[in-house]
Coordinates of C-alpha atoms in Angstrom, one line a residue:
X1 CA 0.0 0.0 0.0
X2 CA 1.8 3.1 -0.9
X3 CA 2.1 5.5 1.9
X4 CA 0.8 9.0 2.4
X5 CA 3.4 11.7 2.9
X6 CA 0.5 14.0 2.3
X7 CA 2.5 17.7 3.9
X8 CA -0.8 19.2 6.3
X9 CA -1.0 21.9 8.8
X10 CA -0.2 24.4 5.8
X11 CA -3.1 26.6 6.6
X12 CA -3.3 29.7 8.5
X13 CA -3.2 29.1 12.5
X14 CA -6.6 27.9 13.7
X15 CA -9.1 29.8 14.7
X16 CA -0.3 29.0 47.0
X17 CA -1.3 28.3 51.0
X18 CA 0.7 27.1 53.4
X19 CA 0.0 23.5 54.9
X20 CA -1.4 24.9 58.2
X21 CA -3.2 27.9 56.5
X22 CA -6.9 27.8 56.5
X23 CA -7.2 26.0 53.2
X24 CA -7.4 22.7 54.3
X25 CA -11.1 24.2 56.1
X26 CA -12.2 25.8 52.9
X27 CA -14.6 22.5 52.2
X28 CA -14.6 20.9 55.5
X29 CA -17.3 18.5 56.8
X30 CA -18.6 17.4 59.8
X31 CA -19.1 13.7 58.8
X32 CA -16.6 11.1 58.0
X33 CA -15.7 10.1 54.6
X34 CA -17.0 6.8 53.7
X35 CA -15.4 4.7 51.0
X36 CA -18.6 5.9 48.7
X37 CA -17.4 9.7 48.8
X38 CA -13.8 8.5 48.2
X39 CA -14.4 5.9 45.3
X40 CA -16.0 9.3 43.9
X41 CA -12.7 11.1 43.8
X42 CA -10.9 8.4 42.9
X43 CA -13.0 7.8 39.6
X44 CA -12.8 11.5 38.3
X45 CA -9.5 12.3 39.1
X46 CA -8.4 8.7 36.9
X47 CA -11.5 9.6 34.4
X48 CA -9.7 13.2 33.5
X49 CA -6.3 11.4 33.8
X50 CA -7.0 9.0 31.7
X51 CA -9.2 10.9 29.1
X52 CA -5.9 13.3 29.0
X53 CA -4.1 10.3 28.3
X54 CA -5.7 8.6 25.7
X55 CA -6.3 12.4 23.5
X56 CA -2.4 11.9 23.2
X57 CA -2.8 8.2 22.6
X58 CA -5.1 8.1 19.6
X59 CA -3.5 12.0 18.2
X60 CA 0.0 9.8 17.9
X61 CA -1.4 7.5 15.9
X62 CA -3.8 9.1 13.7
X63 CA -2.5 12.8 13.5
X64 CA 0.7 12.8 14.4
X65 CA 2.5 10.8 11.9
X66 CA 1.1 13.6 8.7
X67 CA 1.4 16.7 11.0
X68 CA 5.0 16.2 12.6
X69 CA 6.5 13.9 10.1
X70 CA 5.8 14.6 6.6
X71 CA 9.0 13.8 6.0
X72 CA 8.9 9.9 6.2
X73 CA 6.5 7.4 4.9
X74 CA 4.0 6.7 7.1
X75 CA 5.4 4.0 8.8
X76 CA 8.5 5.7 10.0
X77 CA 6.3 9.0 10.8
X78 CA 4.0 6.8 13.4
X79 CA 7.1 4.9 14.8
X80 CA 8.7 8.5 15.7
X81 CA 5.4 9.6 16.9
X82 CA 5.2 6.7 19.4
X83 CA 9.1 7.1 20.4
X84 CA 8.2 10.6 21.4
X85 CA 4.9 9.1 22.9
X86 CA 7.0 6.5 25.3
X87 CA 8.9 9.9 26.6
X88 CA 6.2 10.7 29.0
X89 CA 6.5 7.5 31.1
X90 CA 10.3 7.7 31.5
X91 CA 9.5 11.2 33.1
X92 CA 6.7 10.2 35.3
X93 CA 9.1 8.6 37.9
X94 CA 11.1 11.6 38.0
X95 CA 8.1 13.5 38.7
X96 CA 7.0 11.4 41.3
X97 CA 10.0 11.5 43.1
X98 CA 10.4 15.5 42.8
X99 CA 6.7 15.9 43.4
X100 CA 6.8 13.9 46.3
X101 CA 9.4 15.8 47.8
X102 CA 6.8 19.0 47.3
X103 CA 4.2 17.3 49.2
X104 CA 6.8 16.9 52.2
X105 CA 7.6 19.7 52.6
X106 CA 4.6 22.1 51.7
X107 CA 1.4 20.3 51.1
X108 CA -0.7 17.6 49.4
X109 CA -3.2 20.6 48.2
X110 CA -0.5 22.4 46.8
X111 CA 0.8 19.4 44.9
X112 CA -2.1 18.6 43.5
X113 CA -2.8 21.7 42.4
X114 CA 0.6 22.2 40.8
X115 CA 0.8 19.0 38.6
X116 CA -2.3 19.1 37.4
X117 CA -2.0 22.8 36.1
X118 CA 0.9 21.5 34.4
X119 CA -0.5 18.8 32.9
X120 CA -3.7 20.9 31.4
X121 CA -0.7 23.5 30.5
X122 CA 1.3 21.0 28.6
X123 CA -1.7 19.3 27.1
X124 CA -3.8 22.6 25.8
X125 CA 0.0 23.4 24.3
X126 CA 0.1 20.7 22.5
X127 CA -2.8 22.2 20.6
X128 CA -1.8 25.4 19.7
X129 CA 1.9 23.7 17.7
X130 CA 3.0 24.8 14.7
X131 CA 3.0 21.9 12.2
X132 CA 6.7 20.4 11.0
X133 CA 6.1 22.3 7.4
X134 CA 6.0 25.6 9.1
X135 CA 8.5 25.2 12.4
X136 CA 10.1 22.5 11.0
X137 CA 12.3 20.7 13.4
X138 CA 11.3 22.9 16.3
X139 CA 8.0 21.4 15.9
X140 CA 9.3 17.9 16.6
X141 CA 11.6 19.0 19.3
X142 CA 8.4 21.2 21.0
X143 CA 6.4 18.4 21.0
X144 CA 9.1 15.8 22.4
X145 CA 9.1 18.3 25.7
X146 CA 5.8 18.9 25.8
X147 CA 5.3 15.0 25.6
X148 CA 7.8 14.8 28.9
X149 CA 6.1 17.4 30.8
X150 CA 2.7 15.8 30.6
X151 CA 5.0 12.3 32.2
X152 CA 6.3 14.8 34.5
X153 CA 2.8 15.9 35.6
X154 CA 1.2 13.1 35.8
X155 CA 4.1 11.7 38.4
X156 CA 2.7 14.5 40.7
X157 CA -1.1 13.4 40.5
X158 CA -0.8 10.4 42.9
X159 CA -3.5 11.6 45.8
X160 CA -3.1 8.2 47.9
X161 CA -6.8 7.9 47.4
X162 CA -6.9 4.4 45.4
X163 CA -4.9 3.4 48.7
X164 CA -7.0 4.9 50.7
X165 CA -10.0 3.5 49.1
X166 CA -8.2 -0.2 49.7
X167 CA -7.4 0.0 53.5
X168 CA -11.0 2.0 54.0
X169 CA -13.5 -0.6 52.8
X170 CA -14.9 -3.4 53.9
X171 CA -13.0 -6.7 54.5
X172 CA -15.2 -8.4 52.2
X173 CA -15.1 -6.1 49.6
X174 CA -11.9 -4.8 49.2
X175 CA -11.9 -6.6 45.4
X176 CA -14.9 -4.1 44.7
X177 CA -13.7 -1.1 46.1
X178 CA -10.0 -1.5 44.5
X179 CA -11.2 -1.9 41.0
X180 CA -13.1 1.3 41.0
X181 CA -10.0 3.4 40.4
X182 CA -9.7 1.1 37.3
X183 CA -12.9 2.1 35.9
X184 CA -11.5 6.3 35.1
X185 CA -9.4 4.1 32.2
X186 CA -12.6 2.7 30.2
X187 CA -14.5 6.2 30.7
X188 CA -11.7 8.4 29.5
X189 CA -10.8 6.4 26.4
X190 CA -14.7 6.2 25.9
X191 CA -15.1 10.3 25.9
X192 CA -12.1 10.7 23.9
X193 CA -12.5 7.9 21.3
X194 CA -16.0 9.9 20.8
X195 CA -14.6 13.1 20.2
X196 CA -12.2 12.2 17.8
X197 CA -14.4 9.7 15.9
X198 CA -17.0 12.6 15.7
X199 CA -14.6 15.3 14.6
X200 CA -13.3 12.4 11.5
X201 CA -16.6 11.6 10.8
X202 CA -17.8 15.5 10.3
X203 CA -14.5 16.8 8.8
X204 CA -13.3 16.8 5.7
X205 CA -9.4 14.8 6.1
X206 CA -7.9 18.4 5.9
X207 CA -9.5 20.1 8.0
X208 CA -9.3 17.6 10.4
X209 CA -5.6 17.3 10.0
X210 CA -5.3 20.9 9.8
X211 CA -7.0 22.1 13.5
X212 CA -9.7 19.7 14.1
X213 CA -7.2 17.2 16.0
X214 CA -6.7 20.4 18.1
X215 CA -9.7 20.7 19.5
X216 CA -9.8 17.3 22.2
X217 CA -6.6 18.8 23.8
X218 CA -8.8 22.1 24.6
X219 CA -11.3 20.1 26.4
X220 CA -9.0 18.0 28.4
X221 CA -7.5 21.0 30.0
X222 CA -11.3 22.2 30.5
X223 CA -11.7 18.3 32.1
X224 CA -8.6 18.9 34.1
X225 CA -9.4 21.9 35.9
X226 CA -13.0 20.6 36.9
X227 CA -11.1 17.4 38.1
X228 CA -8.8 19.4 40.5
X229 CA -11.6 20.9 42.0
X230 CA -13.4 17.8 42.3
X231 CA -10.4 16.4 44.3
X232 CA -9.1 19.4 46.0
X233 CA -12.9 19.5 47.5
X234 CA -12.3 16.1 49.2
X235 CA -8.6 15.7 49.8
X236 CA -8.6 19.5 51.5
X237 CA -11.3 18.2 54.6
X238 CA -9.8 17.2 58.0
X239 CA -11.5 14.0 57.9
X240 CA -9.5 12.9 54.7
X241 CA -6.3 14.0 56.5
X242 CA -7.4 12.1 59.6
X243 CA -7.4 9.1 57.5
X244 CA -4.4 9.1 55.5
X245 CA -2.4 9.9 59.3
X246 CA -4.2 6.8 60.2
X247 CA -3.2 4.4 57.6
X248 CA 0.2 6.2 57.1
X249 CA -0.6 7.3 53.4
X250 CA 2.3 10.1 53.7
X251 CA 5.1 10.3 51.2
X252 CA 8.5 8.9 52.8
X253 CA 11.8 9.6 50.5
X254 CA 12.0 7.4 47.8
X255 CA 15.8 6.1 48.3
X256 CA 14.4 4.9 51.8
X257 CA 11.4 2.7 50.1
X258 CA 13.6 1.6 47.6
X259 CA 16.2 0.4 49.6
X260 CA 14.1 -1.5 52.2
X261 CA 11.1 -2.8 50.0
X262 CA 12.7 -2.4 46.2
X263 CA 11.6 -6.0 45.8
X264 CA 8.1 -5.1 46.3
X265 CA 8.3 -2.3 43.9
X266 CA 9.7 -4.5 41.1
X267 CA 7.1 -7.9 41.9
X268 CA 4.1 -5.5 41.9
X269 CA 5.4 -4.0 38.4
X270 CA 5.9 -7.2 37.0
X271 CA 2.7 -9.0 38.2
X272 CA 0.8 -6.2 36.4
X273 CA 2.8 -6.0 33.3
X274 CA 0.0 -8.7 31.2
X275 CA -2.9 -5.6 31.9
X276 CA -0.4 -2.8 31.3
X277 CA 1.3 -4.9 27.6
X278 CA -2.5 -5.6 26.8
X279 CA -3.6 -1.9 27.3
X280 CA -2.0 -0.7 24.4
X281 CA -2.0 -3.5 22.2
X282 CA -6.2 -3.1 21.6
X283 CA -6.2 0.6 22.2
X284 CA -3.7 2.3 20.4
X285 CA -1.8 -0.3 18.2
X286 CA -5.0 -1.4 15.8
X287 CA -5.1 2.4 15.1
X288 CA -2.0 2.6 13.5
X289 CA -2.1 -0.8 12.0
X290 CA -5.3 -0.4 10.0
X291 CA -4.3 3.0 9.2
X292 CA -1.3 1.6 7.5
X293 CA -2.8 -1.6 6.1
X294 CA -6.5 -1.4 5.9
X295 CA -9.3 0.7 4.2
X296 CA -11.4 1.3 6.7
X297 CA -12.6 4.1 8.4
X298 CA -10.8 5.2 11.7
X299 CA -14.4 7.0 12.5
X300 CA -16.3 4.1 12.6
X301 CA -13.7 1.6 14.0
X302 CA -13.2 4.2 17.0
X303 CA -17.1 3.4 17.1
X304 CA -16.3 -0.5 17.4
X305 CA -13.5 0.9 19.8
X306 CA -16.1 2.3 22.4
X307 CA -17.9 0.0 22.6
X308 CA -15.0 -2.3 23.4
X309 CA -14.4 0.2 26.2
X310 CA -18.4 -0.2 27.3
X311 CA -17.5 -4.2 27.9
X312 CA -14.0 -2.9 29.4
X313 CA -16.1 -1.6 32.2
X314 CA -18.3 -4.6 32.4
X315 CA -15.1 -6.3 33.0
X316 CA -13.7 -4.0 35.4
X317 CA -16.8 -4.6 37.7
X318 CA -17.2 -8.1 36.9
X319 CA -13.4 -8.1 38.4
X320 CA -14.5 -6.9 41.8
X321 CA -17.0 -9.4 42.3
X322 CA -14.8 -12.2 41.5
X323 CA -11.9 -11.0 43.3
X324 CA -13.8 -10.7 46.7
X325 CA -14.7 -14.2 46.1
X326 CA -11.7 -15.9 44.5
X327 CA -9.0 -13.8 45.6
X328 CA -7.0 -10.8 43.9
X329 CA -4.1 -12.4 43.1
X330 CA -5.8 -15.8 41.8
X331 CA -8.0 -13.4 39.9
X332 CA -4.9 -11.5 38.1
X333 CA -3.3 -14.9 37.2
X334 CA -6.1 -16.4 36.0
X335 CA -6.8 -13.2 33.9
X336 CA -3.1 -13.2 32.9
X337 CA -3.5 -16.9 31.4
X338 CA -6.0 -16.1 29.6
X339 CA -4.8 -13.5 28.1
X340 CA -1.7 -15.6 27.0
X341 CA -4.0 -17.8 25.3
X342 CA -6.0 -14.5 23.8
X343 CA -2.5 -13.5 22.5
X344 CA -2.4 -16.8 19.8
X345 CA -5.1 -15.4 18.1
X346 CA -3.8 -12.1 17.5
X347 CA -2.8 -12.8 13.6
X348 CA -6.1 -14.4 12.9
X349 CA -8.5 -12.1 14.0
X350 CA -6.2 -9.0 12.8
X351 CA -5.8 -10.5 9.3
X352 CA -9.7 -11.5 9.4
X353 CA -11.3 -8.6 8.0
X354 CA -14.2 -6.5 9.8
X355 CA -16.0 -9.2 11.5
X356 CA -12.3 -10.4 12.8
X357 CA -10.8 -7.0 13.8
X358 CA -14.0 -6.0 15.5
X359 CA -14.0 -9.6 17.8
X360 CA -10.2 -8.8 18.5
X361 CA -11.3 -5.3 20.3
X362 CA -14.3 -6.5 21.6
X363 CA -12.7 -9.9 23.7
X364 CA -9.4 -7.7 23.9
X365 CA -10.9 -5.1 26.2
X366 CA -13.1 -7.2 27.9
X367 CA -10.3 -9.0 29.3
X368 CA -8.9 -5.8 29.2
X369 CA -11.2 -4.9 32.1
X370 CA -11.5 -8.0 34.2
X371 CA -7.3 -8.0 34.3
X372 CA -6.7 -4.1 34.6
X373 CA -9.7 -4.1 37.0
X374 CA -7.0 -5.4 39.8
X375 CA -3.6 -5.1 38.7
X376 CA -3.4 -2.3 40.7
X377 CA -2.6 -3.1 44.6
X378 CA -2.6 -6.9 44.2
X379 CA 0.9 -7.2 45.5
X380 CA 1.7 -3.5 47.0
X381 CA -0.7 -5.1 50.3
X382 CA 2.9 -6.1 51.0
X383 CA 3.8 -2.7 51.6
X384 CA 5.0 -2.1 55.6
X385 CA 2.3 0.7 55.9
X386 CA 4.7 3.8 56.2
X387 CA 6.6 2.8 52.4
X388 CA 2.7 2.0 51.2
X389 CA 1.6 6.0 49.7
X390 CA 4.8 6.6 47.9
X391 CA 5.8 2.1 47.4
X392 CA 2.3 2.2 45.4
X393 CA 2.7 4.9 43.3
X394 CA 6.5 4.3 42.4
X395 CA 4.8 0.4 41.5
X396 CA 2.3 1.9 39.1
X397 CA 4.7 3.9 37.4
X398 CA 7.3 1.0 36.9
X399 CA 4.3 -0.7 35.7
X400 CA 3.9 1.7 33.0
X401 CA 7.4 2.2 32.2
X402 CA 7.6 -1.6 31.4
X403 CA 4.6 -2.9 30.4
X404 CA 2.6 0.0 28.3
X405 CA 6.0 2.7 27.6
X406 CA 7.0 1.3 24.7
X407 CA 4.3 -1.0 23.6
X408 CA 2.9 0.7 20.5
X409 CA 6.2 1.2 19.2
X410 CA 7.8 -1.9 19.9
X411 CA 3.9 -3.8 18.5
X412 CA 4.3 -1.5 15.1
X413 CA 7.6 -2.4 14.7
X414 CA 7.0 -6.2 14.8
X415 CA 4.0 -6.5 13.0
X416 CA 5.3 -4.3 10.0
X417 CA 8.6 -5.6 9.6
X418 CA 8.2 -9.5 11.0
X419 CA 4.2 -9.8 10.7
X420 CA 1.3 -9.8 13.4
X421 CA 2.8 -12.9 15.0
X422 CA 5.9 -11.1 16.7
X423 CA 2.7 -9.3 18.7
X424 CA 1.4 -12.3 19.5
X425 CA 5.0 -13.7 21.3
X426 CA 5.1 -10.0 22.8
X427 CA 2.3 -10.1 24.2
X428 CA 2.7 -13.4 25.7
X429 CA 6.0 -12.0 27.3
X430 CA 3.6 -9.9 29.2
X431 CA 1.0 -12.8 30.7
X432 CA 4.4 -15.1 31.5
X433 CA 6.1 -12.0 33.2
X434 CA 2.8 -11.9 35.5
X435 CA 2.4 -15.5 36.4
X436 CA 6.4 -15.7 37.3
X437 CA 5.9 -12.6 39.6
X438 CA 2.7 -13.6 41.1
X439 CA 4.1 -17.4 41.8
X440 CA 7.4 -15.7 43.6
X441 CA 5.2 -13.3 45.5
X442 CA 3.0 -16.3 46.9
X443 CA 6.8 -18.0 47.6
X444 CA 7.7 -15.4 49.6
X445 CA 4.1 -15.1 51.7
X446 CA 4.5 -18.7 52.1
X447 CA 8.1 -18.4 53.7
X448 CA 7.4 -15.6 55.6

């Protein structure tokens, strides 16, 4: 198929407090906060997070490639768009780190309220670029930093609430109340995948290219700012404080958790790294495959898209229930087998036409769901519970680095030069990676 190095973007341009101060009163309430009001935060802060995320995500591989890289066939132009895509989780721990050090010594408010500025900043930026053909390599090289400040952001987001939200509920339920976190992924690919299927759908091809793609990166810094306020309202009252002294969710330096519980921080990586390979391999790699190799239209496959993302929440909940009853970690390594065996099928239903690709994304994000549903927290439990608030979020962000980083690039690259069955032995790397870490964490429990 001959590839489209189609030059776009030609066009004219389109149209703090102090810890002790009396902010932390500003929303005060006399009740306590039960794990209802905190499952709430929890779902929009990862919602905007995640709808932030995935604007980037489906931009790299449907907009990107003509508007930054005109210069390469389209191949090359989407494998440089997903290096540059990859830079944002080899910033995120370095955010963490220095953004924990912030919340030290100032505030969790203040925190908050810093990082997520900077995301919307860095996001809404990436909007307003001048294309390659009229800043030329500055464009590329804008976008690149851009690209690590939204990692950088994103480090300084962790709230503690998804841990909070663990050691709060109920014995029984603590399956339930950890996947709800999980479900701000499903939602915010959902929103977004709506946007930009709408905008494809109702543009011409130039005008999308030209400042259509800009307009999802205005509303996630809209989404972002509502979001802050959303969580700033609940993590501000003293009952919220009261809990996270309680259960310890304070930041600690990181050398200290990585010295005494480094293990932890690697097993809990690795025992997610099935979900986190699988997340981008029906998300964001089918869109630059069929782009490359197919006729259809990315409008109405985003359609097919959502509604994977509908049954990725089906599975998210359907992940609580079985969890409380079969276990967390039995429920991640049964989910991680089958995706192994999901991953076998990858050439045939990618080479099967319509009916094919569309069962791919449908059964991929349903398993999607029931597996990302608890990979989070299913082996940071073994966090001593001073290292828990900064061990869990340093294990999510390995998780990312490892499993999801790199994955569209690396999936591209295999399918186009060795063929779709290079995914399939990639992605199997993932579900073997989480068995092996799950089977030495229940070693360890059992010696200890």
């Amino acid at each position: 198929m001959q590839q489209n190095t189609t030059t776009y973007g030609d066009a004219a341009a389109a149209p703090i407090t102090a810890p002790n101060s009396g902010a932390r009163n500003i929303n005060s309430r006399d009740t306590a906060i039960a794990p209802g009001d905190i499952a709430v935060g929890v779902v929009i802060g990862r919602a905007s997070e995640y709808f932030d995320f995935f604007v980037y995500a489906i931009a790299s591989a449907l907009v990107f490639p003509a508007v930054f890289f005109p210069f390469a066939d389209r191949l090359e132009g989407t494998l440089y768009s997903f290096a540059i895509f990859a830079l944002a989780y080899i910033a995120r721990p370095i955010g963490t780190v220095i953004f924990m050090a912030i919340q030290r010594h100032f505030s969790r408010e203040i925190k908050l309220t810093i990082a997520l500025f900077m995301l919307g900043t860095a996001t809404v930026a990436v909007s307003a670029l001048p294309t390659y053909s009229r800043w030329g390599e500055w464009a590329i090289i804008s976008l690149a930093i851009l690209r690590l400040g939204q990692g950088f952001a994103l480090g300084g987001t962790w709230d503690g609430l998804p841990s909070l939200l663990a050691l709060n509920a109920p014995e029984h339920k603590r399956g339930w109340y950890a996947m709800l976190g999980q479900l701000g992924a499903p939602v915010g690919f959902i929103i977004a995948a709506g946007i930009f299927s709408y905008l494809m759908a109702e543009l011409s091809q130039d005008d999308f290219l030209v400042w259509g793609w800009r307009f999802p990166f205005y509303v996630a810094f809209a989404i972002n700012v509502v979001a802050l306020f959303a969580r700033l309202r609940l993590v501000s009252t003293p009952d919220y404080t009261h809990l996270l002294d309680e259960h310890q969710l304070d930041p600690v330096p990181v050398r200290e958790v990585v010295g005494k519980q480094g293990g932890t921080i690697v097993l809990g990586a690795l025992a997610a790294l099935a979900s986190y390979a699988l997340f981008h391999v029906v998300t964001v790699f089918p869109l630059s495959w069929l782009q490359l190799y197919d006729t259809r239209s990315m409008a109405e496959f985003l359609q097919i898209q959502m509604w994977g993302g509908g049954l990725a929440i089906v599975g998210v909940l359907a992940s609580g229930l079985i969890a409380d009853k079969f276990g967390r970690r039995n429920t991640l390594g049964t989910l991680a087998a089958l995706i192994a065996l999901f991953a076998g099928f990858v050439p045939t239903l990618m080479d099967g036409g319509v009916a094919g690709q569309n069962t791919f994304i449908l059964i991929g994000f349903l398993l999607l769901g029931m597996s990302y549903g608890q990979a989070a927290g299913a082996v940071t439990s073994n966090f001593l519970a001073e290292y828990r608030y900064t061990g869990a979020a340093l294990t999510s962000d390995l998780a990312w680095l490892v499993g999801a980083a790199f994955a569209p690039l690396v999936a591209l690259g295999l399918a186009a030069n060795y063929g779709l069955g290079f995914v399939s032995l990639y992605l199997l790397s993932g579900a073997v990676a989480s068995l092996a870490a799950l089977s030495v964490n229940r070693a360890l429990e059992i010696r200890n």
